[in-house]
Amino acid sequence: MSQSDPIRDNYYSKLQIADNANNWLFAIGALLSFAGLFVEQGSWPRAYTIVQVAFSLVAAGLFILGLFSRLYFFPRAENRRRQDFFSHAYKVPLSHEATDGYYNNRQVDPIRRLAAQTLENSLFTKRITLEMARRARCIAAAYLLIWLGCAISQRFDVGIIVAMAQVVLSEQIIARLIRLEWLRSQSEQVFEGLYSLFHTAPTDAAVFAATALHQLGIYEAAKVNAAMLLDSKVFERLNPTLSAEWSDIQITLKLASHP
């Protein structure tokens, strides 16, 4: 089945560019913070001024770009994604930009379609974030070990240790890992909850609807709180495997046929 995602192309791609720029600014800022420790103002006044001004500009750029991503690019992309989600769940065209080939369960009732779509989303999110977390854990562990090694050895200037602490405890290392792990754990919780819901199949429609909407709320809140952009390269690599797994889940839970 062919798949198209104009929302990713038109909205998440811009968020990806902003995220990449943020990573580059962070790396440049980290280098400048260390450079400032080795360029003495008395010996190299001009170089010292350049480093300090450049660091200030990078810090300002990180602040502005971070706010712009959190308050514009990310909410804008997520709003479009939710429009598409509910368009598929209720079979109404809330937007002319619609994905094709992603939400393919055959449930008739809108609430059951909504629950199945959330189950599908949580499956992909928990697996993609797990893959991303493995790399993020290695990076965070490496930075922590280097920082602790420098602090314990007592061979390095306090300024260097403080600069490394700023890097390790920054938004791009530890905080990013925590947000990623949070999204992964919440996605796993939602997946297990919805899988159990379809498996037990409560006869009371109100109970099913309330539980499905509750799980959807948990999933959406986790995405907003984490504000984490999923890696498109990881998605492309895992998509065939996850699509096959989703097909098996649909068969197991009888989602591929009309209820």
Coordinates of C-alpha atoms in Angstrom, one line a residue:
M1 CA 0.0 0.0 0.0
S2 CA 1.4 3.4 -1.0
Q3 CA 1.7 5.9 1.8
S4 CA 1.7 9.7 1.7
D5 CA 2.1 12.2 4.5
P6 CA 1.7 15.8 3.5
I7 CA 1.7 16.9 7.1
R8 CA 5.1 15.6 7.7
D9 CA 6.4 17.1 4.5
N10 CA 4.7 20.5 5.0
Y11 CA 5.0 21.0 8.8
Y12 CA 7.2 18.5 10.6
S13 CA 10.0 19.0 8.0
K14 CA 10.2 22.7 9.1
L15 CA 10.3 21.6 12.7
Q16 CA 13.1 19.2 11.8
I17 CA 15.1 22.0 10.3
A18 CA 14.7 24.1 13.4
D19 CA 15.7 21.1 15.6
N20 CA 18.8 20.6 13.5
A21 CA 19.7 24.2 13.7
N22 CA 19.2 24.1 17.5
N23 CA 21.6 21.1 17.7
W24 CA 24.2 23.0 15.7
L25 CA 23.9 26.1 17.8
F26 CA 24.2 24.0 20.9
A27 CA 27.5 22.4 19.6
I28 CA 28.9 25.8 18.6
G29 CA 27.9 27.2 22.0
A30 CA 29.6 24.3 23.8
L31 CA 32.8 24.9 21.9
L32 CA 32.7 28.6 22.5
S33 CA 32.2 28.1 26.2
F34 CA 35.3 26.0 26.4
A35 CA 37.2 28.4 24.1
G36 CA 36.4 31.2 26.5
L37 CA 38.3 29.4 29.2
F38 CA 41.5 29.2 27.2
V39 CA 41.5 32.7 25.6
E40 CA 42.9 35.1 28.2
Q41 CA 41.6 38.6 28.1
G42 CA 44.9 40.1 29.0
S43 CA 46.9 38.2 26.3
W44 CA 44.3 38.1 23.6
P45 CA 41.8 40.9 24.2
R46 CA 40.4 40.9 20.6
A47 CA 40.0 37.2 20.5
Y48 CA 38.5 37.2 23.9
T49 CA 35.9 39.8 22.9
I50 CA 35.1 37.8 19.7
V51 CA 34.5 34.6 21.7
Q52 CA 32.3 36.3 24.3
V53 CA 30.2 38.1 21.7
A54 CA 29.9 35.0 19.6
F55 CA 28.8 33.0 22.7
S56 CA 26.2 35.6 23.6
L57 CA 24.8 35.6 20.0
V58 CA 24.6 31.8 20.0
A59 CA 22.9 31.7 23.4
A60 CA 20.4 34.3 22.2
G61 CA 19.9 32.2 19.0
L62 CA 19.3 29.1 21.1
F63 CA 16.8 30.9 23.3
I64 CA 14.8 32.4 20.4
L65 CA 14.9 29.3 18.2
G66 CA 13.8 27.1 21.2
L67 CA 10.9 29.4 21.9
F68 CA 9.9 29.5 18.3
S69 CA 10.0 25.7 18.0
R70 CA 8.1 25.1 21.2
L71 CA 5.4 27.8 20.6
Y72 CA 5.0 27.8 16.8
F73 CA 6.6 25.0 14.8
F74 CA 5.7 22.1 17.2
P75 CA 2.1 23.2 18.1
R76 CA 1.4 24.0 14.4
A77 CA 2.5 20.5 13.3
E78 CA 0.7 18.8 16.1
N79 CA -2.5 20.6 15.4
R80 CA -2.4 19.5 11.8
R81 CA -1.7 15.9 12.9
R82 CA -4.7 16.0 15.2
Q83 CA -6.9 17.3 12.4
D84 CA -5.9 14.4 10.3
F85 CA -6.3 12.0 13.2
F86 CA -9.9 13.0 13.8
S87 CA -10.7 13.3 10.1
H88 CA -9.9 9.6 9.8
A89 CA -11.6 8.6 13.0
Y90 CA -14.9 10.3 12.1
K91 CA -14.6 10.2 8.3
V92 CA -14.9 14.0 8.0
P93 CA -12.5 16.2 6.0
L94 CA -11.3 18.7 8.6
S95 CA -8.4 19.6 6.3
H96 CA -7.4 19.2 2.7
E97 CA -4.1 17.9 3.8
A98 CA -4.8 14.2 4.6
T99 CA -2.5 11.3 5.1
D100 CA -3.0 8.2 3.0
G101 CA -2.2 4.6 3.9
Y102 CA -1.6 5.0 7.6
Y103 CA -4.9 4.6 9.4
N104 CA -6.2 1.4 7.8
N105 CA -8.3 -0.3 10.4
R106 CA -11.8 -1.3 9.3
Q107 CA -13.7 -0.4 12.4
V108 CA -17.1 1.2 11.7
D109 CA -17.8 3.0 15.0
P110 CA -15.9 6.3 15.2
I111 CA -14.8 5.7 18.8
R112 CA -13.5 2.2 18.0
R113 CA -11.6 3.7 15.0
L114 CA -10.2 6.4 17.3
A115 CA -9.1 3.8 19.8
A116 CA -7.5 1.7 17.0
Q117 CA -5.7 4.7 15.6
T118 CA -4.3 5.6 19.0
L119 CA -3.2 2.0 19.4
E120 CA -1.4 2.2 16.1
N121 CA 0.2 5.6 17.0
S122 CA 1.3 4.4 20.4
L123 CA 2.9 1.3 18.8
F124 CA 5.0 3.3 16.4
T125 CA 5.9 6.0 19.0
K126 CA 7.0 3.5 21.7
R127 CA 9.2 1.6 19.3
I128 CA 10.7 4.7 17.6
T129 CA 11.4 6.4 20.9
L130 CA 13.0 3.2 22.2
E131 CA 15.4 3.2 19.3
M132 CA 16.1 6.9 19.8
A133 CA 16.6 6.5 23.5
R134 CA 19.3 3.9 23.0
R135 CA 21.5 6.4 21.2
A136 CA 20.5 9.2 23.6
R137 CA 21.5 7.0 26.6
C138 CA 24.9 6.3 25.1
I139 CA 25.5 10.0 24.5
A140 CA 24.4 11.1 27.9
A141 CA 26.4 8.4 29.6
A142 CA 29.5 9.4 27.7
Y143 CA 29.2 13.0 28.6
L144 CA 28.5 12.1 32.3
L145 CA 31.5 9.8 32.5
I146 CA 33.8 12.5 31.0
W147 CA 32.4 15.1 33.3
L148 CA 32.7 12.9 36.4
G149 CA 36.2 11.8 35.3
C150 CA 37.3 15.5 35.1
A151 CA 35.7 16.3 38.4
I152 CA 37.3 13.4 40.3
S153 CA 40.8 13.7 38.8
Q154 CA 41.3 17.2 40.2
R155 CA 43.6 17.9 37.3
F156 CA 41.3 20.3 35.5
D157 CA 40.5 23.9 36.3
V158 CA 37.1 24.5 38.0
G159 CA 36.0 26.6 35.0
I160 CA 36.4 23.6 32.7
I161 CA 34.4 21.4 35.1
V162 CA 31.6 24.0 35.3
A163 CA 31.5 24.4 31.5
M164 CA 31.2 20.7 31.1
A165 CA 28.4 20.6 33.7
Q166 CA 26.6 23.3 31.7
V167 CA 26.8 21.1 28.6
V168 CA 25.8 17.8 30.4
L169 CA 22.9 19.4 32.2
S170 CA 21.7 21.4 29.2
E171 CA 18.4 21.0 27.3
Q172 CA 20.2 18.9 24.6
I173 CA 21.6 16.1 26.7
I174 CA 20.1 15.1 30.0
A175 CA 16.8 17.0 29.7
R176 CA 16.3 15.7 26.2
L177 CA 16.9 12.1 27.4
I178 CA 14.4 12.5 30.2
R179 CA 11.7 13.9 27.9
L180 CA 12.4 11.0 25.4
E181 CA 12.1 8.4 28.1
W182 CA 8.9 10.0 29.4
L183 CA 7.3 9.9 26.0
R184 CA 8.5 6.3 25.5
S185 CA 7.1 5.1 28.9
Q186 CA 3.7 6.9 28.4
S187 CA 3.4 5.5 24.9
E188 CA 4.0 2.0 26.2
Q189 CA 1.4 2.6 28.9
V190 CA -1.2 3.8 26.3
F191 CA -0.4 0.8 24.0
E192 CA -0.9 -1.7 26.8
G193 CA -4.1 0.0 28.0
L194 CA -5.7 0.1 24.6
Y195 CA -4.5 -3.4 23.7
S196 CA -6.2 -4.7 26.9
L197 CA -9.3 -2.7 26.1
F198 CA -9.7 -4.3 22.7
H199 CA -8.8 -7.7 24.1
T200 CA -11.3 -7.6 26.9
A201 CA -13.9 -5.9 24.7
P202 CA -16.3 -4.5 27.3
T203 CA -19.9 -4.7 26.3
D204 CA -20.8 -1.3 27.7
A205 CA -20.2 1.2 24.9
A206 CA -19.8 4.1 27.4
V207 CA -17.1 2.2 29.3
F208 CA -15.2 1.6 26.0
A209 CA -15.6 5.2 24.9
A210 CA -14.5 6.7 28.2
T211 CA -11.5 4.4 28.4
A212 CA -10.5 5.1 24.8
L213 CA -10.7 8.8 25.2
H214 CA -8.8 8.6 28.5
Q215 CA -5.9 6.8 26.8
L216 CA -6.0 9.3 23.9
G217 CA -5.7 12.1 26.4
I218 CA -2.7 10.4 28.1
Y219 CA -1.0 10.0 24.7
E220 CA -1.6 13.5 23.5
A221 CA -0.6 15.0 26.8
A222 CA 2.7 13.0 26.7
K223 CA 3.5 14.3 23.3
V224 CA 2.9 17.9 24.4
N225 CA 4.9 17.6 27.6
A226 CA 7.8 15.8 25.9
A227 CA 7.8 18.2 22.8
M228 CA 9.9 15.6 21.2
L229 CA 10.3 15.3 17.4
L230 CA 10.5 11.7 16.3
D231 CA 13.5 10.9 14.1
S232 CA 12.2 10.5 10.5
K233 CA 15.2 8.3 9.6
V234 CA 14.3 5.9 12.4
F235 CA 10.7 5.9 11.3
E236 CA 11.6 5.1 7.7
R237 CA 13.9 2.3 8.8
L238 CA 11.4 0.7 11.2
N239 CA 8.2 1.4 9.2
P240 CA 8.2 -1.9 7.3
T241 CA 8.7 -3.9 10.4
L242 CA 6.2 -1.9 12.5
S243 CA 3.6 -2.0 9.7
A244 CA 3.9 -5.8 9.6
E245 CA 3.6 -5.9 13.4
W246 CA 0.5 -3.7 13.2
S247 CA -1.1 -6.0 10.7
D248 CA -0.6 -8.9 13.0
I249 CA -2.0 -7.0 15.9
Q250 CA -5.1 -6.1 13.9
I251 CA -5.6 -9.8 13.1
T252 CA -5.2 -10.8 16.7
L253 CA -7.6 -8.1 18.0
K254 CA -9.9 -8.5 15.0
L255 CA -9.4 -4.9 14.0
A256 CA -8.9 -5.8 10.3
S257 CA -12.5 -6.9 10.0
H258 CA -15.8 -5.1 10.8
P259 CA -16.8 -5.6 14.4

